[in-house]
PDB file of C-alpha atoms in Angstrom:
ATOM      1  CA  SER G 252      34.913 -29.251  27.931  1.00  0.00           C
ATOM      2  CA  THR G 253      35.046 -25.987  26.011  1.00  0.00           C
ATOM      3  CA  GLU G 254      33.024 -27.601  23.230  1.00  0.00           C
ATOM      4  CA  MET G 255      30.284 -28.567  25.681  1.00  0.00           C
ATOM      5  CA  ILE G 256      30.104 -25.017  27.098  1.00  0.00           C
ATOM      6  CA  HIS G 257      29.819 -23.570  23.579  1.00  0.00           C
ATOM      7  CA  SER G 258      27.070 -26.079  22.785  1.00  0.00           C
ATOM      8  CA  LEU G 259      25.227 -25.136  25.984  1.00  0.00           C
ATOM      9  CA  TYR G 260      25.330 -21.434  25.137  1.00  0.00           C
ATOM     10  CA  ASP G 261      24.230 -22.133  21.551  1.00  0.00           C
ATOM     11  CA  GLY G 262      21.143 -23.819  22.983  1.00  0.00           C
ATOM     12  CA  LEU G 263      20.466 -20.928  25.346  1.00  0.00           C
ATOM     13  CA  ILE G 264      20.727 -18.462  22.472  1.00  0.00           C
ATOM     14  CA  ARG G 265      18.296 -20.492  20.342  1.00  0.00           C
ATOM     15  CA  ALA G 266      15.836 -20.624  23.235  1.00  0.00           C
ATOM     16  CA  SER G 267      16.150 -16.888  23.833  1.00  0.00           C
ATOM     17  CA  ASP G 268      15.286 -16.276  20.177  1.00  0.00           C
ATOM     18  CA  ILE G 269      12.265 -18.597  20.271  1.00  0.00           C
ATOM     19  CA  TYR G 270      10.815 -17.115  23.447  1.00  0.00           C
ATOM     20  CA  ASN G 271      11.940 -13.528  22.879  1.00  0.00           C
ATOM     21  CA  SER G 272      13.880 -13.578  26.163  1.00  0.00           C
ATOM     22  CA  PRO G 273      17.270 -11.874  25.849  1.00  0.00           C
ATOM     23  CA  ILE G 274      20.117 -13.242  27.948  1.00  0.00           C
ATOM     24  CA  ILE G 275      21.427 -10.440  30.161  1.00  0.00           C
ATOM     25  CA  GLY G 276      24.031 -12.160  32.292  1.00  0.00           C
ATOM     26  CA  GLY G 277      25.961 -15.288  33.067  1.00  0.00           C
ATOM     27  CA  ASP G 278      28.691 -16.690  35.256  1.00  0.00           C
ATOM     28  CA  ILE G 279      30.749 -19.882  35.045  1.00  0.00           C
ATOM     29  CA  THR G 280      32.383 -21.404  38.117  1.00  0.00           C
ATOM     30  CA  ALA G 281      34.315 -24.655  38.405  1.00  0.00           C
ATOM     31  CA  SER G 282      32.550 -27.530  40.160  1.00  0.00           C
ATOM     32  CA  PRO G 283      34.234 -30.584  41.705  1.00  0.00           C
ATOM     33  CA  GLY G 284      31.279 -32.736  40.746  1.00  0.00           C
ATOM     34  CA  SER G 285      28.399 -32.656  38.289  1.00  0.00           C
ATOM     35  CA  LEU G 286      27.394 -29.798  36.013  1.00  0.00           C
ATOM     36  CA  VAL G 287      24.906 -27.480  37.761  1.00  0.00           C
ATOM     37  CA  ILE G 288      22.886 -24.910  35.803  1.00  0.00           C
ATOM     38  CA  SER G 289      20.733 -22.279  37.526  1.00  0.00           C
ATOM     39  CA  ILE G 290      18.548 -20.012  35.388  1.00  0.00           C
ATOM     40  CA  THR G 291      16.282 -17.167  36.463  1.00  0.00           C
ATOM     41  CA  VAL G 292      13.627 -15.854  34.071  1.00  0.00           C
ATOM     42  CA  ASN G 293      11.933 -12.519  34.714  1.00  0.00           C
ATOM     43  CA  GLY G 294       8.872 -11.195  32.932  1.00  0.00           C
ATOM     44  CA  SER G 295       6.047  -8.721  33.260  1.00  0.00           C
ATOM     45  CA  VAL G 296       2.370  -8.621  32.374  1.00  0.00           C
ATOM     46  CA  SER G 297      -0.481  -6.218  32.972  1.00  0.00           C
ATOM     47  CA  GLU G 298      -2.583  -7.291  35.940  1.00  0.00           C
ATOM     48  CA  GLU G 299      -5.771  -7.804  33.935  1.00  0.00           C
ATOM     49  CA  LYS G 300      -3.980 -10.315  31.677  1.00  0.00           C
ATOM     50  CA  ILE G 301      -2.760 -12.593  34.465  1.00  0.00           C
ATOM     51  CA  ALA G 302      -4.279 -16.094  34.355  1.00  0.00           C
ATOM     52  CA  TYR G 303      -4.069 -17.488  37.884  1.00  0.00           C
ATOM     53  CA  ARG G 304      -4.576 -21.094  38.895  1.00  0.00           C
ATOM     54  CA  SER G 305      -7.462 -20.014  41.073  1.00  0.00           C
ATOM     55  CA  GLY G 306      -9.899 -18.367  38.658  1.00  0.00           C
ATOM     56  CA  ALA G 307     -11.842 -21.250  37.077  1.00  0.00           C
ATOM     57  CA  GLN G 308     -15.613 -20.738  37.091  1.00  0.00           C
ATOM     58  CA  THR G 309     -18.421 -23.289  37.177  1.00  0.00           C
ATOM     59  CA  GLY G 310     -19.403 -24.131  33.603  1.00  0.00           C
ATOM     60  CA  ASP G 311     -16.018 -23.264  32.080  1.00  0.00           C
ATOM     61  CA  ALA G 312     -14.532 -25.597  29.493  1.00  0.00           C
ATOM     62  CA  ILE G 313     -11.363 -27.394  30.628  1.00  0.00           C
ATOM     63  CA  CYS G 314      -8.868 -27.267  27.767  1.00  0.00           C
ATOM     64  CA  VAL G 315      -5.387 -28.673  27.170  1.00  0.00           C
ATOM     65  CA  THR G 316      -2.840 -27.960  24.456  1.00  0.00           C
ATOM     66  CA  GLY G 317      -1.040 -30.598  22.410  1.00  0.00           C
ATOM     67  CA  ASP G 318      -1.060 -34.211  23.555  1.00  0.00           C
ATOM     68  CA  LEU G 319      -0.250 -35.944  26.820  1.00  0.00           C
ATOM     69  CA  GLY G 320       1.978 -38.843  27.813  1.00  0.00           C
ATOM     70  CA  ALA G 321       4.559 -38.579  25.038  1.00  0.00           C
ATOM     71  CA  ALA G 322       7.379 -37.407  27.309  1.00  0.00           C
ATOM     72  CA  TYR G 323       6.833 -40.350  29.638  1.00  0.00           C
ATOM     73  CA  ALA G 324       6.733 -42.739  26.689  1.00  0.00           C
ATOM     74  CA  GLY G 325      10.072 -41.299  25.575  1.00  0.00           C
ATOM     75  CA  LEU G 326      11.501 -41.795  29.062  1.00  0.00           C
ATOM     76  CA  LYS G 327      10.359 -45.424  29.109  1.00  0.00           C
ATOM     77  CA  ILE G 328      12.109 -46.070  25.795  1.00  0.00           C
ATOM     78  CA  LEU G 329      15.320 -44.341  26.892  1.00  0.00           C
ATOM     79  CA  LEU G 330      15.420 -46.308  30.153  1.00  0.00           C
ATOM     80  CA  ARG G 331      14.858 -49.550  28.281  1.00  0.00           C
ATOM     81  CA  GLU G 332      17.667 -48.800  25.837  1.00  0.00           C
ATOM     82  CA  LYS G 333      19.946 -47.767  28.718  1.00  0.00           C
ATOM     83  CA  ALA G 334      19.356 -51.150  30.337  1.00  0.00           C
ATOM     84  CA  VAL G 335      20.165 -52.910  27.058  1.00  0.00           C
ATOM     85  CA  TRP G 336      23.301 -50.784  26.686  1.00  0.00           C
ATOM     86  CA  GLY G 337      24.374 -51.871  30.178  1.00  0.00           C
ATOM     87  CA  GLN G 338      24.049 -55.506  29.157  1.00  0.00           C
ATOM     88  CA  GLU G 339      26.041 -54.820  25.992  1.00  0.00           C
ATOM     89  CA  SER G 340      28.706 -52.704  27.731  1.00  0.00           C
ATOM     90  CA  ASN G 341      31.521 -54.804  26.256  1.00  0.00           C
ATOM     91  CA  ASP G 342      30.268 -54.173  22.730  1.00  0.00           C
ATOM     92  CA  THR G 343      31.822 -50.896  21.576  1.00  0.00           C
ATOM     93  CA  GLU G 344      29.741 -51.065  18.382  1.00  0.00           C
ATOM     94  CA  PHE G 345      26.387 -51.068  20.189  1.00  0.00           C
ATOM     95  CA  ALA G 346      24.133 -48.110  19.437  1.00  0.00           C
ATOM     96  CA  PRO G 347      20.383 -47.985  20.108  1.00  0.00           C
ATOM     97  CA  ASP G 348      18.071 -47.524  17.128  1.00  0.00           C
ATOM     98  CA  LEU G 349      15.554 -44.897  18.199  1.00  0.00           C
ATOM     99  CA  SER G 350      14.239 -44.079  14.730  1.00  0.00           C
ATOM    100  CA  ASP G 351      10.823 -45.607  15.493  1.00  0.00           C
ATOM    101  CA  TYR G 352      10.561 -43.517  18.651  1.00  0.00           C
ATOM    102  CA  GLU G 353      11.742 -40.136  17.400  1.00  0.00           C
ATOM    103  CA  TYR G 354       8.619 -38.221  18.426  1.00  0.00           C
ATOM    104  CA  VAL G 355       8.370 -39.476  22.001  1.00  0.00           C
ATOM    105  CA  VAL G 356      12.115 -39.268  22.657  1.00  0.00           C
ATOM    106  CA  LYS G 357      12.146 -35.680  21.422  1.00  0.00           C
ATOM    107  CA  ARG G 358       9.228 -34.838  23.710  1.00  0.00           C
ATOM    108  CA  GLN G 359      11.282 -36.127  26.643  1.00  0.00           C
ATOM    109  CA  LEU G 360      14.629 -34.556  25.735  1.00  0.00           C
ATOM    110  CA  LEU G 361      13.539 -31.339  23.985  1.00  0.00           C
ATOM    111  CA  PRO G 362      10.369 -29.975  25.609  1.00  0.00           C
ATOM    112  CA  GLU G 363       8.970 -26.726  24.228  1.00  0.00           C
ATOM    113  CA  GLY G 364       6.887 -24.083  25.959  1.00  0.00           C
ATOM    114  CA  ARG G 365       3.517 -23.252  24.388  1.00  0.00           C
ATOM    115  CA  ASN G 366       4.149 -19.610  23.642  1.00  0.00           C
ATOM    116  CA  ASP G 367       2.101 -20.108  20.449  1.00  0.00           C
ATOM    117  CA  LEU G 368      -1.058 -20.334  22.550  1.00  0.00           C
ATOM    118  CA  ILE G 369      -0.044 -17.339  24.651  1.00  0.00           C
ATOM    119  CA  GLU G 370       0.578 -15.265  21.523  1.00  0.00           C
ATOM    120  CA  THR G 371      -2.809 -16.250  20.060  1.00  0.00           C
ATOM    121  CA  LEU G 372      -4.630 -15.368  23.270  1.00  0.00           C
ATOM    122  CA  GLU G 373      -2.891 -11.997  23.277  1.00  0.00           C
ATOM    123  CA  GLN G 374      -3.789 -11.345  19.637  1.00  0.00           C
ATOM    124  CA  GLN G 375      -7.439 -12.225  20.258  1.00  0.00           C
ATOM    125  CA  ASN G 376      -7.573 -10.239  23.513  1.00  0.00           C
ATOM    126  CA  MET G 377      -8.614 -13.366  25.402  1.00  0.00           C
ATOM    127  CA  THR G 378      -7.593 -14.227  28.963  1.00  0.00           C
ATOM    128  CA  PRO G 379      -8.320 -17.715  30.340  1.00  0.00           C
ATOM    129  CA  THR G 380     -10.104 -17.782  33.674  1.00  0.00           C
ATOM    130  CA  SER G 381      -7.294 -20.038  34.940  1.00  0.00           C
ATOM    131  CA  MET G 382      -4.147 -21.744  33.659  1.00  0.00           C
ATOM    132  CA  ILE G 383      -1.394 -24.124  34.800  1.00  0.00           C
ATOM    133  CA  ASP G 384       1.524 -25.813  33.050  1.00  0.00           C
ATOM    134  CA  ILE G 385       1.891 -29.595  33.108  1.00  0.00           C
ATOM    135  CA  SER G 386       5.156 -30.473  34.812  1.00  0.00           C
ATOM    136  CA  LYS G 387       4.532 -32.903  37.714  1.00  0.00           C
ATOM    137  CA  ASN G 388       1.858 -34.905  35.916  1.00  0.00           C
ATOM    138  CA  ALA G 389      -1.369 -33.995  34.196  1.00  0.00           C
ATOM    139  CA  LEU G 390      -3.697 -35.374  36.864  1.00  0.00           C
ATOM    140  CA  GLN G 391      -1.909 -33.714  39.777  1.00  0.00           C
ATOM    141  CA  ASP G 392      -1.548 -30.378  37.992  1.00  0.00           C
ATOM    142  CA  LEU G 393      -5.194 -30.262  36.916  1.00  0.00           C
ATOM    143  CA  MET G 394      -6.317 -31.204  40.413  1.00  0.00           C
ATOM    144  CA  GLN G 395      -4.146 -28.350  41.701  1.00  0.00           C
ATOM    145  CA  LEU G 396      -5.908 -25.886  39.386  1.00  0.00           C
ATOM    146  CA  ILE G 397      -9.372 -27.127  40.331  1.00  0.00           C
ATOM    147  CA  SER G 398      -8.546 -27.179  44.042  1.00  0.00           C
ATOM    148  CA  SER G 399      -7.081 -23.672  43.918  1.00  0.00           C
ATOM    149  CA  SER G 400     -10.274 -22.463  42.231  1.00  0.00           C
ATOM    150  CA  LYS G 401     -12.399 -24.167  44.909  1.00  0.00           C
ATOM    151  CA  LYS G 402     -14.360 -25.989  42.209  1.00  0.00           C
ATOM    152  CA  GLY G 403     -14.996 -29.509  40.965  1.00  0.00           C
ATOM    153  CA  ALA G 404     -14.372 -31.053  37.558  1.00  0.00           C
ATOM    154  CA  GLN G 405     -15.781 -33.640  35.200  1.00  0.00           C
ATOM    155  CA  ILE G 406     -13.167 -35.055  32.809  1.00  0.00           C
ATOM    156  CA  PHE G 407     -13.788 -37.477  29.936  1.00  0.00           C
ATOM    157  CA  GLU G 408     -11.103 -40.108  29.316  1.00  0.00           C
ATOM    158  CA  ALA G 409     -12.111 -40.416  25.660  1.00  0.00           C
ATOM    159  CA  ALA G 410     -11.317 -36.719  25.114  1.00  0.00           C
ATOM    160  CA  ILE G 411      -7.758 -36.853  26.508  1.00  0.00           C
ATOM    161  CA  PRO G 412      -5.369 -36.156  23.586  1.00  0.00           C
ATOM    162  CA  ILE G 413      -2.800 -38.943  23.132  1.00  0.00           C
ATOM    163  CA  ALA G 414      -0.502 -39.197  20.105  1.00  0.00           C
ATOM    164  CA  LEU G 415      -0.428 -42.380  18.026  1.00  0.00           C
ATOM    165  CA  GLU G 416       3.297 -42.682  18.773  1.00  0.00           C
ATOM    166  CA  THR G 417       2.564 -42.685  22.502  1.00  0.00           C
ATOM    167  CA  ARG G 418      -0.121 -45.332  22.084  1.00  0.00           C
ATOM    168  CA  ALA G 419       2.326 -47.467  20.096  1.00  0.00           C
ATOM    169  CA  VAL G 420       4.895 -47.380  22.904  1.00  0.00           C
ATOM    170  CA  ALA G 421       2.293 -48.246  25.540  1.00  0.00           C
ATOM    171  CA  ASP G 422       1.059 -51.145  23.397  1.00  0.00           C
ATOM    172  CA  GLU G 423       4.618 -52.398  22.850  1.00  0.00           C
ATOM    173  CA  LEU G 424       5.407 -52.285  26.572  1.00  0.00           C
ATOM    174  CA  GLN G 425       1.937 -53.584  27.505  1.00  0.00           C
ATOM    175  CA  ASP G 426       1.165 -50.504  29.583  1.00  0.00           C
ATOM    176  CA  ASP G 427      -2.008 -48.469  30.129  1.00  0.00           C
ATOM    177  CA  VAL G 428      -1.679 -45.439  27.863  1.00  0.00           C
ATOM    178  CA  THR G 429      -4.129 -43.422  29.956  1.00  0.00           C
ATOM    179  CA  GLN G 430      -1.697 -43.758  32.866  1.00  0.00           C
ATOM    180  CA  TYR G 431       1.022 -42.338  30.599  1.00  0.00           C
ATOM    181  CA  ALA G 432      -1.195 -39.340  29.833  1.00  0.00           C
ATOM    182  CA  LEU G 433      -2.459 -38.640  33.338  1.00  0.00           C
ATOM    183  CA  GLN G 434       0.500 -39.595  35.515  1.00  0.00           C
ATOM    184  CA  GLY G 435       3.584 -39.495  33.283  1.00  0.00           C
ATOM    185  CA  GLY G 436       4.479 -35.822  33.644  1.00  0.00           C
ATOM    186  CA  GLU G 437       6.943 -33.451  31.978  1.00  0.00           C
ATOM    187  CA  ASP G 438       4.723 -32.774  28.961  1.00  0.00           C
ATOM    188  CA  PHE G 439       4.943 -28.995  29.529  1.00  0.00           C
ATOM    189  CA  GLU G 440       1.599 -28.457  27.851  1.00  0.00           C
ATOM    190  CA  LEU G 441      -0.968 -26.052  29.300  1.00  0.00           C
ATOM    191  CA  PHE G 442      -4.269 -26.672  31.040  1.00  0.00           C
ATOM    192  CA  PHE G 443      -6.565 -23.662  30.873  1.00  0.00           C
ATOM    193  CA  THR G 444     -10.222 -22.865  31.399  1.00  0.00           C
ATOM    194  CA  LEU G 445     -12.457 -20.675  29.265  1.00  0.00           C
ATOM    195  CA  PRO G 446     -16.134 -19.748  29.268  1.00  0.00           C
ATOM    196  CA  GLU G 447     -17.888 -22.085  26.814  1.00  0.00           C
ATOM    197  CA  LYS G 448     -18.865 -19.169  24.565  1.00  0.00           C
ATOM    198  CA  GLN G 449     -15.187 -18.304  23.969  1.00  0.00           C
ATOM    199  CA  VAL G 450     -14.078 -21.784  22.886  1.00  0.00           C
ATOM    200  CA  ASN G 451     -15.290 -21.497  19.284  1.00  0.00           C
ATOM    201  CA  ASN G 452     -13.548 -18.157  18.886  1.00  0.00           C
ATOM    202  CA  LEU G 453     -10.254 -19.690  20.001  1.00  0.00           C
ATOM    203  CA  VAL G 454     -10.759 -22.693  17.699  1.00  0.00           C
ATOM    204  CA  ASN G 455     -10.932 -20.298  14.746  1.00  0.00           C
ATOM    205  CA  HIS G 456      -7.430 -19.026  15.503  1.00  0.00           C
ATOM    206  CA  PHE G 457      -5.642 -21.868  17.319  1.00  0.00           C
ATOM    207  CA  LYS G 458      -6.089 -25.540  16.465  1.00  0.00           C
ATOM    208  CA  ASP G 459      -3.730 -27.390  18.809  1.00  0.00           C
ATOM    209  CA  PHE G 460      -5.976 -27.794  21.835  1.00  0.00           C
ATOM    210  CA  VAL G 461      -8.984 -29.842  22.866  1.00  0.00           C
ATOM    211  CA  VAL G 462     -11.722 -29.604  25.475  1.00  0.00           C
ATOM    212  CA  ILE G 463     -11.468 -32.544  27.888  1.00  0.00           C
ATOM    213  CA  GLY G 464     -14.161 -31.629  30.383  1.00  0.00           C
ATOM    214  CA  ARG G 465     -15.878 -28.890  32.301  1.00  0.00           C
ATOM    215  CA  VAL G 466     -15.614 -27.121  35.627  1.00  0.00           C
ATOM    216  CA  THR G 467     -18.345 -28.070  38.083  1.00  0.00           C
ATOM    217  CA  SER G 468     -19.366 -26.913  41.541  1.00  0.00           C
ATOM    218  CA  GLN G 469     -17.060 -27.854  44.402  1.00  0.00           C
ATOM    219  CA  ASN G 470     -19.527 -30.282  45.960  1.00  0.00           C
ATOM    220  CA  GLU G 471     -19.484 -32.424  42.791  1.00  0.00           C
ATOM    221  CA  GLY G 472     -15.815 -33.264  43.352  1.00  0.00           C
ATOM    222  CA  PHE G 473     -13.178 -34.244  40.793  1.00  0.00           C
ATOM    223  CA  ARG G 474     -14.407 -37.019  38.501  1.00  0.00           C
ATOM    224  CA  ILE G 475     -13.097 -38.791  35.420  1.00  0.00           C
ATOM    225  CA  GLN G 476     -15.630 -40.527  33.184  1.00  0.00           C
ATOM    226  CA  MET G 477     -13.733 -43.553  31.865  1.00  0.00           C
ATOM    227  CA  ALA G 478     -14.323 -44.938  28.378  1.00  0.00           C
ATOM    228  CA  SER G 479     -15.580 -48.139  30.028  1.00  0.00           C
ATOM    229  CA  GLY G 480     -18.437 -46.205  31.620  1.00  0.00           C
ATOM    230  CA  GLU G 481     -16.902 -46.305  35.098  1.00  0.00           C
ATOM    231  CA  GLU G 482     -16.609 -42.992  36.932  1.00  0.00           C
ATOM    232  CA  MET G 483     -13.474 -42.440  39.012  1.00  0.00           C
ATOM    233  CA  HIS G 484     -13.488 -39.991  41.928  1.00  0.00           C
ATOM    234  CA  PHE G 485     -10.403 -38.196  43.278  1.00  0.00           C
ATOM    235  CA  ASP G 486      -9.928 -36.471  46.620  1.00  0.00           C
ATOM    236  CA  LEU G 487      -9.089 -32.775  46.371  1.00  0.00           C
ATOM    237  CA  SER G 488      -8.893 -32.209  50.121  1.00  0.00           C
ATOM    238  CA  GLU G 489      -5.147 -32.823  50.352  1.00  0.00           C
ATOM    239  CA  MET G 490      -4.220 -30.494  47.495  1.00  0.00           C
ATOM    240  CA  SER G 491      -2.467 -27.333  48.689  1.00  0.00           C
ATOM    241  CA  GLN G 492      -4.147 -24.044  47.858  1.00  0.00           C
ATOM    242  CA  ALA G 493      -2.119 -21.880  45.449  1.00  0.00           C
TER     243      ALA G 493
END
C-alpha cells in the first residue's frame, strides 16, 4: 500500500540521520509476490583506521559491546505468541500482551548498529587490533575472528554480558541463557580486541562494553571457562579464513 511505502521511507530517513548516511537513490518495481528490499551501503576509511578480523594479537583483551542473547529471547517470545495467535485465530479480539518483554522484542525487531563505539574510538584516536559484528551468533562470529587472526582464545562464561530481561525469558521458558547469548544471533553488537593497556583508556570514555576474555597463542585453541569450572574446547580448524 502507499501508506506502507511511506512508512518504509520514513524508517530509511530516520536511519540515514542516525548513521549519517544520506540516501542517494532508489527505485520501486512491482513484484508478483513478497516485498523485496535490496540496500547497498558505501563508505570510506583511511587504511590505518581499518579494523580487520585478522589482526588480533596474543595478550589482547577480547571485548564486546552491549549484551548478548536479547534478540534471540525476543524471537522466542514472538514465536510463542504467534503459536498462541494461531490457536486463537477465530478470536478477532485476541492481541498478545508483550509489555513484559518490551526490551527483548525491541532487540529482535529494531536492531541498532553500534556507531557510538566507532565514534568514541575515532575521538580517542584508537583502532582495535581486530573487530567483527555479531550477526550469525556470538560464538561463531568470535571463532571467525580468532581463526582469521590465527590465534587462540580463553573466554569466561561469567563475564558474558546478559541482560536481566533475557535471563527472565530463559528462566520462564526453562532454557539455558548462556545458549541464548552464544548461539542466538542477530544481536548486532561488536566483538573487538585491544591491547590490555588501552582498555582503561576506553573505559574512561565509553561504558557499554565488557572484557570477556583474552587472545592466546594458536596452539592453546579456543576455550570457554564455564562458571561450573568445566572448560569447553572448540575446534577452529573448520572456520574459513577471512
